[in-house]
mmCIF file with all atom_site columns, C-alpha atoms in Angstrom:
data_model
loop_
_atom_site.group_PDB
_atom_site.id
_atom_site.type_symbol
_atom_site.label_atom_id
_atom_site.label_alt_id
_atom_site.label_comp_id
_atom_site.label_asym_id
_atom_site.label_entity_id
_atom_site.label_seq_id
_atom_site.pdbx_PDB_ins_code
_atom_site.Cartn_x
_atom_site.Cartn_y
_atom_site.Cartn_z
_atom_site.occupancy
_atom_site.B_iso_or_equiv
_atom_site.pdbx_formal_charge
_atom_site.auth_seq_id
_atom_site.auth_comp_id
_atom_site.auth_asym_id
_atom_site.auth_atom_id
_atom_site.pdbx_PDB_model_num
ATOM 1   C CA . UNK A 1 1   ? -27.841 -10.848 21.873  1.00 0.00 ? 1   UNK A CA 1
ATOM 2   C CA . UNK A 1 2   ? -27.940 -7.439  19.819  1.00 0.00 ? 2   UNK A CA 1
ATOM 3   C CA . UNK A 1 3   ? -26.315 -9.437  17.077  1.00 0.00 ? 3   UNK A CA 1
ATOM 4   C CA . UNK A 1 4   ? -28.732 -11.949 16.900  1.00 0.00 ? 4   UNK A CA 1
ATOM 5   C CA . UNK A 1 5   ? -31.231 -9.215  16.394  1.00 0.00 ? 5   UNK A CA 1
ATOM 6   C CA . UNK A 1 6   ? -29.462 -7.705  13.705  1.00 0.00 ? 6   UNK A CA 1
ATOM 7   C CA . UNK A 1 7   ? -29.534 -11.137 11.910  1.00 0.00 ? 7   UNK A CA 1
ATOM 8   C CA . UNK A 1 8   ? -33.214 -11.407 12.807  1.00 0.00 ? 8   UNK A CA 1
ATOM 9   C CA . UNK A 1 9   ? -33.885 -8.071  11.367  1.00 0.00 ? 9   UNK A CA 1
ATOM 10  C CA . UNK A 1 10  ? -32.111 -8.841  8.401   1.00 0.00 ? 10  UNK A CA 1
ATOM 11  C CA . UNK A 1 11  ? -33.432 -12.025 7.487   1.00 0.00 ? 11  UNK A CA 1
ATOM 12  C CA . UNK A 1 12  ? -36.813 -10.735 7.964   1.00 0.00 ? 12  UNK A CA 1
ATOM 13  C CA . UNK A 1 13  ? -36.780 -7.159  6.333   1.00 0.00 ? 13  UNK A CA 1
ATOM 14  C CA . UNK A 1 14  ? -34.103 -6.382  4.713   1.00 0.00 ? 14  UNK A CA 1
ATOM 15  C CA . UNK A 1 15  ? -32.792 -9.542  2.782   1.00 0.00 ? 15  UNK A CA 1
ATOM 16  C CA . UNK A 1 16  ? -36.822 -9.958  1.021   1.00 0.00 ? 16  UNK A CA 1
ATOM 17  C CA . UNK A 1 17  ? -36.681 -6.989  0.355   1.00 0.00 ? 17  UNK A CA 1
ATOM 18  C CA . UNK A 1 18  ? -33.662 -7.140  -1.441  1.00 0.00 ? 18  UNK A CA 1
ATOM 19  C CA . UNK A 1 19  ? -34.619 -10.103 -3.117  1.00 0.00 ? 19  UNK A CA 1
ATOM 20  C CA . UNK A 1 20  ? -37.900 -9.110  -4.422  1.00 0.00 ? 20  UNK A CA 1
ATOM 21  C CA . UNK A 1 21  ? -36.344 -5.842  -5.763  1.00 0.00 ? 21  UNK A CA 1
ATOM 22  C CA . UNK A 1 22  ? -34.652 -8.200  -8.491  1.00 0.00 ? 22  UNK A CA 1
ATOM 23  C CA . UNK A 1 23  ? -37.784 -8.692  -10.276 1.00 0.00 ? 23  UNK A CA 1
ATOM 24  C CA . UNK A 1 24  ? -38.421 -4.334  -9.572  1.00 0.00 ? 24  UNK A CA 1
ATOM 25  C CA . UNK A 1 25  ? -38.992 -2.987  -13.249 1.00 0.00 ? 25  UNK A CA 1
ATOM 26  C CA . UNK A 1 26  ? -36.586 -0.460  -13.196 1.00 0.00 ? 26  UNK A CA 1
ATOM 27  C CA . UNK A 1 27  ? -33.158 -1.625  -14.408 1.00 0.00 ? 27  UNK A CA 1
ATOM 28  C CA . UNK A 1 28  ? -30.460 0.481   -11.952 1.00 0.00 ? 28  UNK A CA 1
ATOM 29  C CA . UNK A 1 29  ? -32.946 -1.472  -9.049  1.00 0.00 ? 29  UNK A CA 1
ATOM 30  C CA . UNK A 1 30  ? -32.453 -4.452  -10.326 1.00 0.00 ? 30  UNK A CA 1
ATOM 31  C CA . UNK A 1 31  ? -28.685 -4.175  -10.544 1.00 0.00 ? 31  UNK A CA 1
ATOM 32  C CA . UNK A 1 32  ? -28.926 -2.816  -6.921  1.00 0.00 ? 32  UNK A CA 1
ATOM 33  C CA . UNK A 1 33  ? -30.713 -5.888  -5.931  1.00 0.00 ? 33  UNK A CA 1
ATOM 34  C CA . UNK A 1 34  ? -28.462 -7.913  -7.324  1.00 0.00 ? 34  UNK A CA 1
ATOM 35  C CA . UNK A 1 35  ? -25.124 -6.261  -5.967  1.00 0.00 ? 35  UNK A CA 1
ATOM 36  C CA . UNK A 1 36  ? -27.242 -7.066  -2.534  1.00 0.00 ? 36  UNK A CA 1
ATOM 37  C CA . UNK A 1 37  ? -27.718 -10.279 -3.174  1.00 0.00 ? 37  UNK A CA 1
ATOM 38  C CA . UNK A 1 38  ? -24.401 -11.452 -3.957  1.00 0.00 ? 38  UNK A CA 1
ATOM 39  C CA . UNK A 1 39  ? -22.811 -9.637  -1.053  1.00 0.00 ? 39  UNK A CA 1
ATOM 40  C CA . UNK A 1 40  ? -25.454 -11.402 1.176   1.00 0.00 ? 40  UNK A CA 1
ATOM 41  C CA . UNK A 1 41  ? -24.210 -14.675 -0.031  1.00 0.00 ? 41  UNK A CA 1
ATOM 42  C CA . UNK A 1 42  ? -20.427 -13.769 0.784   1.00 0.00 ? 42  UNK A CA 1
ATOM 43  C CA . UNK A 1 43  ? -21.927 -13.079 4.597   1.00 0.00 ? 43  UNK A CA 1
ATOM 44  C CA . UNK A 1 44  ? -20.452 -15.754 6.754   1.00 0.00 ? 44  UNK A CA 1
ATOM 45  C CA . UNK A 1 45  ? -21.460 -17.621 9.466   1.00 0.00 ? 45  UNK A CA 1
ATOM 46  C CA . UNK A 1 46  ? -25.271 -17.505 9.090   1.00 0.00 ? 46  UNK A CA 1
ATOM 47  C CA . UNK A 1 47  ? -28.235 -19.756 9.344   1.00 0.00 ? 47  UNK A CA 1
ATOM 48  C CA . UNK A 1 48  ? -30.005 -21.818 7.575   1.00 0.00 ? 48  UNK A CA 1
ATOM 49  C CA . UNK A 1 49  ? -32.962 -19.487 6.665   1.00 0.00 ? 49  UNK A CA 1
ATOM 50  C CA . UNK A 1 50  ? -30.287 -16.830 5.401   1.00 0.00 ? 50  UNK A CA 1
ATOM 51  C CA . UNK A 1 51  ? -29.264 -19.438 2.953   1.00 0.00 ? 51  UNK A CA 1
ATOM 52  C CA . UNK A 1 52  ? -32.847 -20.995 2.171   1.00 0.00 ? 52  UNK A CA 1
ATOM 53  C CA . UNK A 1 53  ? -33.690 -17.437 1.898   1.00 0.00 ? 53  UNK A CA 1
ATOM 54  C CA . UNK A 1 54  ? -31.127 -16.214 -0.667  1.00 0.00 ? 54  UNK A CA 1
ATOM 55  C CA . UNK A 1 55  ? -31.376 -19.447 -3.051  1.00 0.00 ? 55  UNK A CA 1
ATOM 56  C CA . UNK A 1 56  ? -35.657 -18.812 -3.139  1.00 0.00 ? 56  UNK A CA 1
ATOM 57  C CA . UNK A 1 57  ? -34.347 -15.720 -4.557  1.00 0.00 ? 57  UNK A CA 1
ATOM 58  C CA . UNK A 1 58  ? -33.057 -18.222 -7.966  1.00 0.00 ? 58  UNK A CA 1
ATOM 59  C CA . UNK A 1 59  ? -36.780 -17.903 -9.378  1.00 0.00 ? 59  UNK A CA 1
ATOM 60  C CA . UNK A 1 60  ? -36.023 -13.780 -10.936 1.00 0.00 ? 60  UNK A CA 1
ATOM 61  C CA . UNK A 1 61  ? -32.688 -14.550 -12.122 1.00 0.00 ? 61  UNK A CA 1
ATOM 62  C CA . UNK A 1 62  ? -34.197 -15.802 -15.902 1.00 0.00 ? 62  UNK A CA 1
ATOM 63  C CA . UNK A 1 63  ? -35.451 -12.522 -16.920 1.00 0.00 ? 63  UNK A CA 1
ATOM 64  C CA . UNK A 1 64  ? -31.721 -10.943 -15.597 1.00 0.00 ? 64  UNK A CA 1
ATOM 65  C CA . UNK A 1 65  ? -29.172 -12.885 -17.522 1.00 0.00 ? 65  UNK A CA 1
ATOM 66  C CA . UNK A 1 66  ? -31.447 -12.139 -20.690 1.00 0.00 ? 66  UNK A CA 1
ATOM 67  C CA . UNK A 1 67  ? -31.992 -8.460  -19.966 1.00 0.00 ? 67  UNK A CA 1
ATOM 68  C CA . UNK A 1 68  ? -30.691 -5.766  -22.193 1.00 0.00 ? 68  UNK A CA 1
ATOM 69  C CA . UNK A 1 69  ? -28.329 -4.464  -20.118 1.00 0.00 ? 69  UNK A CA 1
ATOM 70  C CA . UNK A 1 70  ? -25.217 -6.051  -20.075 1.00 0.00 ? 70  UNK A CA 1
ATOM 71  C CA . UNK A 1 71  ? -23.839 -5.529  -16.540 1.00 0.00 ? 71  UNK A CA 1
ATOM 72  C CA . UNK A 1 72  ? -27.126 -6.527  -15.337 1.00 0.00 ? 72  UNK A CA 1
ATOM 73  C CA . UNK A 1 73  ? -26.116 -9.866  -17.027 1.00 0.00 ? 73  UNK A CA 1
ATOM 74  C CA . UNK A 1 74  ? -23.035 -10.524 -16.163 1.00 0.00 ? 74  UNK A CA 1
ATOM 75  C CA . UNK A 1 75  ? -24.142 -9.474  -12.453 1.00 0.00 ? 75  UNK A CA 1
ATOM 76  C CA . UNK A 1 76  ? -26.772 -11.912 -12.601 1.00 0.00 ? 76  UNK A CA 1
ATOM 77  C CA . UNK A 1 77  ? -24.628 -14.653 -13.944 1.00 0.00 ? 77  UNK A CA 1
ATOM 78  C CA . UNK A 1 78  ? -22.000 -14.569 -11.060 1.00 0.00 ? 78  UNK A CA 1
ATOM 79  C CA . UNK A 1 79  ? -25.072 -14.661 -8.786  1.00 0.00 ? 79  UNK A CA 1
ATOM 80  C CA . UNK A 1 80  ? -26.079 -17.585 -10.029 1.00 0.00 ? 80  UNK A CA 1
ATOM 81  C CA . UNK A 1 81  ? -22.686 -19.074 -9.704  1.00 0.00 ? 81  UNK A CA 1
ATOM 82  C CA . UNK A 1 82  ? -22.903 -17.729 -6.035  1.00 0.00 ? 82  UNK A CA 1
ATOM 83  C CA . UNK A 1 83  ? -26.190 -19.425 -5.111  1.00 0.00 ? 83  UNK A CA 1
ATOM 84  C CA . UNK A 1 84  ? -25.137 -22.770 -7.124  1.00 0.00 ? 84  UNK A CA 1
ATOM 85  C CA . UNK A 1 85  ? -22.298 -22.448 -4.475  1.00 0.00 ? 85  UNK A CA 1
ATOM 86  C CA . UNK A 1 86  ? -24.948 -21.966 -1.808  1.00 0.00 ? 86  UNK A CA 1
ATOM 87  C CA . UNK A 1 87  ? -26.821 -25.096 -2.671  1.00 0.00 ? 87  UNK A CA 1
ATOM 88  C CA . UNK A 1 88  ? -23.580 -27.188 -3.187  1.00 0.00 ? 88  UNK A CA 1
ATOM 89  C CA . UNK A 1 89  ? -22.902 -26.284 0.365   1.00 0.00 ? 89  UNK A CA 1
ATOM 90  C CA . UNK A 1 90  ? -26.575 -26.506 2.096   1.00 0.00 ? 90  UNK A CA 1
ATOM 91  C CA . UNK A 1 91  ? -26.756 -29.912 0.159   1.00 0.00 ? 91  UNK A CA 1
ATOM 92  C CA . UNK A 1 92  ? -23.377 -31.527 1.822   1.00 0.00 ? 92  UNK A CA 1
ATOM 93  C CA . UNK A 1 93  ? -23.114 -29.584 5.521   1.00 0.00 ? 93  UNK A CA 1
ATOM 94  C CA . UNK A 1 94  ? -24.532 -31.908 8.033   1.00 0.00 ? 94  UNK A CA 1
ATOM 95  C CA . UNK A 1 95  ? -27.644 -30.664 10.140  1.00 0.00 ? 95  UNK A CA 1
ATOM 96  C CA . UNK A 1 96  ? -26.752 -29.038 13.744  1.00 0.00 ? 96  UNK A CA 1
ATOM 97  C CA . UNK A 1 97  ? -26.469 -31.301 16.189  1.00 0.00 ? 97  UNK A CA 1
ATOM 98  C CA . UNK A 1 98  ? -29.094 -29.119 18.198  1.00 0.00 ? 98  UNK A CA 1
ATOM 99  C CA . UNK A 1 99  ? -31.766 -29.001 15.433  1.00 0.00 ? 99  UNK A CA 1
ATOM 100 C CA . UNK A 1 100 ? -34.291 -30.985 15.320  1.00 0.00 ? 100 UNK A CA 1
ATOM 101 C CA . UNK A 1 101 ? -33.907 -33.929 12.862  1.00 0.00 ? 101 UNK A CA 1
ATOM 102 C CA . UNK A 1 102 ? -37.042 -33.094 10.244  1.00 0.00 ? 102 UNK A CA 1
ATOM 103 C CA . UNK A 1 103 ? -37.645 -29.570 10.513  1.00 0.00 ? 103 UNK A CA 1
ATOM 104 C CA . UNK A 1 104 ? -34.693 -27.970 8.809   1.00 0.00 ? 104 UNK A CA 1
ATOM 105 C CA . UNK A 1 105 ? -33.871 -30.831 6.738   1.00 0.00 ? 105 UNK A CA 1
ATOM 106 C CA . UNK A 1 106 ? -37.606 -30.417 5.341   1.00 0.00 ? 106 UNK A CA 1
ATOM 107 C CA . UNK A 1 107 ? -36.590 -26.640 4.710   1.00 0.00 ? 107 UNK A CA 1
ATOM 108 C CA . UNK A 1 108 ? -33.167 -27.524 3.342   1.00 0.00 ? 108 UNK A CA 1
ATOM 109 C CA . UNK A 1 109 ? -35.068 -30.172 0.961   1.00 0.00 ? 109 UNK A CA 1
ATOM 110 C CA . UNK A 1 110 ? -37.901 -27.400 -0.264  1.00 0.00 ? 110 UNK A CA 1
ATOM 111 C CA . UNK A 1 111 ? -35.434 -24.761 -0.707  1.00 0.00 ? 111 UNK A CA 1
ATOM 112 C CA . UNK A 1 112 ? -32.985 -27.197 -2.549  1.00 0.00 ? 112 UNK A CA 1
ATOM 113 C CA . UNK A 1 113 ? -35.994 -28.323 -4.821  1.00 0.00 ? 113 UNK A CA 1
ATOM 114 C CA . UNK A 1 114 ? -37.165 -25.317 -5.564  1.00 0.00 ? 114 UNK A CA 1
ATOM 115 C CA . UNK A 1 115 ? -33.473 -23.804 -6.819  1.00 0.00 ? 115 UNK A CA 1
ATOM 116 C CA . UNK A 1 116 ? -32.916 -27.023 -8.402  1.00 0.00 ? 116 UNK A CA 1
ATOM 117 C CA . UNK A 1 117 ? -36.167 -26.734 -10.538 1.00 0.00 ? 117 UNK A CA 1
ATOM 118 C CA . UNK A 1 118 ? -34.881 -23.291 -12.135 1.00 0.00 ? 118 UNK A CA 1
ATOM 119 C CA . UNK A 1 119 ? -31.621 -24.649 -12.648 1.00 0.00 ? 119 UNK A CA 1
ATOM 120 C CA . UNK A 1 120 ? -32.342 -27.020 -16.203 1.00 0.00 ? 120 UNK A CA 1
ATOM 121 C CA . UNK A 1 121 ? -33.714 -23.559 -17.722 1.00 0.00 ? 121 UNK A CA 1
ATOM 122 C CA . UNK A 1 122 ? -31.003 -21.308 -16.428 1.00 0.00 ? 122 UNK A CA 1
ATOM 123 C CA . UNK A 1 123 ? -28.016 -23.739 -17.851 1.00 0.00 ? 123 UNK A CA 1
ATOM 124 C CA . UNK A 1 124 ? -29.479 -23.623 -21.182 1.00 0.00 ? 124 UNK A CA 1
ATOM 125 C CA . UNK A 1 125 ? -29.825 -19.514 -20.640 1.00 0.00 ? 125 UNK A CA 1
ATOM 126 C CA . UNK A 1 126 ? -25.840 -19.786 -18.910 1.00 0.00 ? 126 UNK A CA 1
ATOM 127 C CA . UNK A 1 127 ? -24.675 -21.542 -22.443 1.00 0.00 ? 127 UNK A CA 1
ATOM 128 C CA . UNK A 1 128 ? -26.097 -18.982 -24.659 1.00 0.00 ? 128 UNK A CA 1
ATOM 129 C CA . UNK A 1 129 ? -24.644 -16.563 -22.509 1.00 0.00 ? 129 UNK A CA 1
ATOM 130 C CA . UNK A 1 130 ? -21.180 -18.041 -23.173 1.00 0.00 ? 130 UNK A CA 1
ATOM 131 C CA . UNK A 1 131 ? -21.552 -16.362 -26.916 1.00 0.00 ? 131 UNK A CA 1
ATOM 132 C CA . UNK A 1 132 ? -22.776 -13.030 -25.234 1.00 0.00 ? 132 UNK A CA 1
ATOM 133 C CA . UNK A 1 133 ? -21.304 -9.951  -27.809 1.00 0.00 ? 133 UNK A CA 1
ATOM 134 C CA . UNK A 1 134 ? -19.952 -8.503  -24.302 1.00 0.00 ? 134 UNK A CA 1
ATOM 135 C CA . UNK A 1 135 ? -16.991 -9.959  -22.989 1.00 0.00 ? 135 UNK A CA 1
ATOM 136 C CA . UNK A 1 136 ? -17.174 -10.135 -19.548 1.00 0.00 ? 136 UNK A CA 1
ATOM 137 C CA . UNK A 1 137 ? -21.015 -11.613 -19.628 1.00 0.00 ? 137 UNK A CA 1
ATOM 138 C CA . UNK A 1 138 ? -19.384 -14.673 -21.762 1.00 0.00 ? 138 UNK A CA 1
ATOM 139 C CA . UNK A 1 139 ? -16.191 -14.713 -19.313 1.00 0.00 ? 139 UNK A CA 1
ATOM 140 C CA . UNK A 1 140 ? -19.051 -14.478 -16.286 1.00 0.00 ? 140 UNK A CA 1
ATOM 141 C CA . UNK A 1 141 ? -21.227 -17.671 -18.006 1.00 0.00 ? 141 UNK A CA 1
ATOM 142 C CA . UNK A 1 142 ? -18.168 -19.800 -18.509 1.00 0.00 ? 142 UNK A CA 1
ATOM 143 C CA . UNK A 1 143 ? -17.212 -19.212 -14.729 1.00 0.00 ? 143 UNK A CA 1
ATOM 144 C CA . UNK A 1 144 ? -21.192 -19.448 -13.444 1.00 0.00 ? 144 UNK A CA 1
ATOM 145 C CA . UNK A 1 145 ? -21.134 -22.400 -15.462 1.00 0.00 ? 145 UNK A CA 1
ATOM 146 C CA . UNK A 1 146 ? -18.347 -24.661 -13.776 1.00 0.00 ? 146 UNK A CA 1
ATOM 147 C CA . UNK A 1 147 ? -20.637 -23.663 -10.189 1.00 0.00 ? 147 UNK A CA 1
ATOM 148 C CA . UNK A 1 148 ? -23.560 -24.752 -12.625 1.00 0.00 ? 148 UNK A CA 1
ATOM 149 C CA . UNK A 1 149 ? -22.420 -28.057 -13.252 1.00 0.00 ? 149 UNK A CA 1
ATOM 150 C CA . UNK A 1 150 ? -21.842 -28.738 -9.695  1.00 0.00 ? 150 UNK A CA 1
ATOM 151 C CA . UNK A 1 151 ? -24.999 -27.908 -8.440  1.00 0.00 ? 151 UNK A CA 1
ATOM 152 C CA . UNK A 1 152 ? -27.196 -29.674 -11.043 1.00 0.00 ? 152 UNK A CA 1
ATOM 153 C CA . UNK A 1 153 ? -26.042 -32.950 -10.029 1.00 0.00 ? 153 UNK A CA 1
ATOM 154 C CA . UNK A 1 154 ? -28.218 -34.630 -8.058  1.00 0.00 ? 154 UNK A CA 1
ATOM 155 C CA . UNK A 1 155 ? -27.079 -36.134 -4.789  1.00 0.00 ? 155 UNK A CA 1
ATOM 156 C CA . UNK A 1 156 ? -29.694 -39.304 -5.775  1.00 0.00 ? 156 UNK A CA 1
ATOM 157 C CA . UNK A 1 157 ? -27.256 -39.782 -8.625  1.00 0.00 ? 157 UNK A CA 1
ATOM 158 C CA . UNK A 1 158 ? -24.644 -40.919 -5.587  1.00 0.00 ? 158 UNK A CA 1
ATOM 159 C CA . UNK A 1 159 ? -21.217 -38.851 -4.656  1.00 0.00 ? 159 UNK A CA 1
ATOM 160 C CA . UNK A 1 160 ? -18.878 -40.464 -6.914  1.00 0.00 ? 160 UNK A CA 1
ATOM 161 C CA . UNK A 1 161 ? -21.314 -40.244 -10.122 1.00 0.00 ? 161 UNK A CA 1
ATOM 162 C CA . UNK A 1 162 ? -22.067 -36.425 -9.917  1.00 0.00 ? 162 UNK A CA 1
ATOM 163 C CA . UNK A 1 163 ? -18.086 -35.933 -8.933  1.00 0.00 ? 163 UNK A CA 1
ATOM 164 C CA . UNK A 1 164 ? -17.259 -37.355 -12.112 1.00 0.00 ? 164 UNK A CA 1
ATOM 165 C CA . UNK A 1 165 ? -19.999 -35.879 -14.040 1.00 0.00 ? 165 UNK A CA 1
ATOM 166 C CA . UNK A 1 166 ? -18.747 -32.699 -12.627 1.00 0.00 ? 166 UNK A CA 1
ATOM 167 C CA . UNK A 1 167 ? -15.455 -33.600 -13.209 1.00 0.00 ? 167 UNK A CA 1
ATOM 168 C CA . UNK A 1 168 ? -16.194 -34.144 -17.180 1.00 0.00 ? 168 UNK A CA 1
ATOM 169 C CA . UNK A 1 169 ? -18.030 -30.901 -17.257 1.00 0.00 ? 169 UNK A CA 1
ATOM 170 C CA . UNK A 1 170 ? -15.479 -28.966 -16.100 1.00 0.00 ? 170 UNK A CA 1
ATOM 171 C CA . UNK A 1 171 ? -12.563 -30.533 -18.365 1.00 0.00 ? 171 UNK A CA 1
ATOM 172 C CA . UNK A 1 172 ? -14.708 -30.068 -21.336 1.00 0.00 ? 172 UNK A CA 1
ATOM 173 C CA . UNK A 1 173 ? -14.998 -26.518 -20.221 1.00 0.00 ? 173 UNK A CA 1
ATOM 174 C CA . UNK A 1 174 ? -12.075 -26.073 -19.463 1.00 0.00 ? 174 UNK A CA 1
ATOM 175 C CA . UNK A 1 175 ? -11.213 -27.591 -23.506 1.00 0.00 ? 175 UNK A CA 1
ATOM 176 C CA . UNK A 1 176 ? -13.448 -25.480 -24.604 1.00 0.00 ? 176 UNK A CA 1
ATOM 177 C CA . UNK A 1 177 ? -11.498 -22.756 -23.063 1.00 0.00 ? 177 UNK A CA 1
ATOM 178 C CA . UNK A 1 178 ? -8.042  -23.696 -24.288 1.00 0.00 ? 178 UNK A CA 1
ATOM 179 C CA . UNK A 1 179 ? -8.643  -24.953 -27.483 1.00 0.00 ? 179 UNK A CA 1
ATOM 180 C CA . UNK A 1 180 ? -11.267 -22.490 -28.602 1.00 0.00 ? 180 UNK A CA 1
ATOM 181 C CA . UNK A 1 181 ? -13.750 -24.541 -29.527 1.00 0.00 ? 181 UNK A CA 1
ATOM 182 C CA . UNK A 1 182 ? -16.987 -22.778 -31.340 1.00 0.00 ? 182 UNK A CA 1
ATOM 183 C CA . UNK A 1 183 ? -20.072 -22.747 -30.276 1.00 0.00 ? 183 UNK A CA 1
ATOM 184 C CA . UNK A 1 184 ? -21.798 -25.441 -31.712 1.00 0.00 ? 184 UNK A CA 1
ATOM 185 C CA . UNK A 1 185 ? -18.620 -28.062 -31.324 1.00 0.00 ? 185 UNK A CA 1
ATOM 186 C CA . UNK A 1 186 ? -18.645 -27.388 -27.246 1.00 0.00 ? 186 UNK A CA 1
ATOM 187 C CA . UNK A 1 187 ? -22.855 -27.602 -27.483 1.00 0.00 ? 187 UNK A CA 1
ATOM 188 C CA . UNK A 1 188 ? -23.074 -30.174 -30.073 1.00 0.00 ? 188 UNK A CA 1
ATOM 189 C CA . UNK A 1 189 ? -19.832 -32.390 -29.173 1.00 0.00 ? 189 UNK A CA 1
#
């Protein structure tokens, strides 16, 4: 009982609040809010609105893997690869068998759509990022990349497609990777 009121507290205080902090003007907030953010997606064994919750969160990451400050990007970008996770997960996890049929599914759908609109614009952001002058902001958009991939397929597109779509992605990736391809051969192929 007492720790389903933490997770009720949570849910409804403290995790918005930590995800409106990431569009906070202040830079050190933002990399707070972002630390909090990926640590809430590593919590286990939490509901549905947790998760619907942390992938609304998608619509501030833009302005983070472009800021100035490079741990702020590189942050960002490994919490992008932690929410693609998030939505590869929501997407193929079967309802409860105690919820009813349309209301979380409806949820599941809006929160799905709504990450999936950002994520066209934040690939193309997650590529740049892959010639970022810092090292570990490249190293953290080719690994937010592979989770990427994943999650922009489109479960419409049927299993097997978007498994060998991501499939491809990741071995050209992975190519890129080993034969150290430039920029405009892995873009431009």
């Amino acid at each position: 009982e007492e720790a389903k009121a933490d997770e009720d507290l949570t849910l409804r205080r403290v995790l918005p609040a930590a995800c409106s902090a990431l569009a906070d003007e202040a830079s050190m907030v933002r990399r707070e809010a972002v630390l909090a953010v990926q640590r809430a997606c590593q919590v286990e064994n939490v509901g549905r609105p947790w998760r619907q919750l942390l992938l609304a969160s998608s619509h501030h990451l833009q302005p983070l893997v472009d800021s100035e400050d490079a741990t702020l990007r590189g942050a960002s970008l490994d919490l992008l690869a932690c929410l693609c996770g998030l939505a590869v997960e929501l997407r193929t996890e079967p309802l409860p068998p105690d919820s009813p049929s349309g209301g979380a599914a409806v949820d599941d759908d809006a929160a799905s759509a709504a990450f999936a609109s950002s994520l066209d614009l934040l690939l193309v952001h997650c590529v740049v990022r892959l010639e970022d002058t810092w090292g570990p902001v490249a190293a953290a958009a080719n690994r937010c990349l592979q989770q990427l991939v994943t999650a922009a397929m489109h479960p419409s597109e049927g299993e097997a497609v978007a498994a060998a779509a991501a499939l491809e992605a990741a071995e050209l990736l992975q190519r890129r990777e080993q034969e150290h391809m430039e920029f405009e051969q892995f873009v431009f192929p």
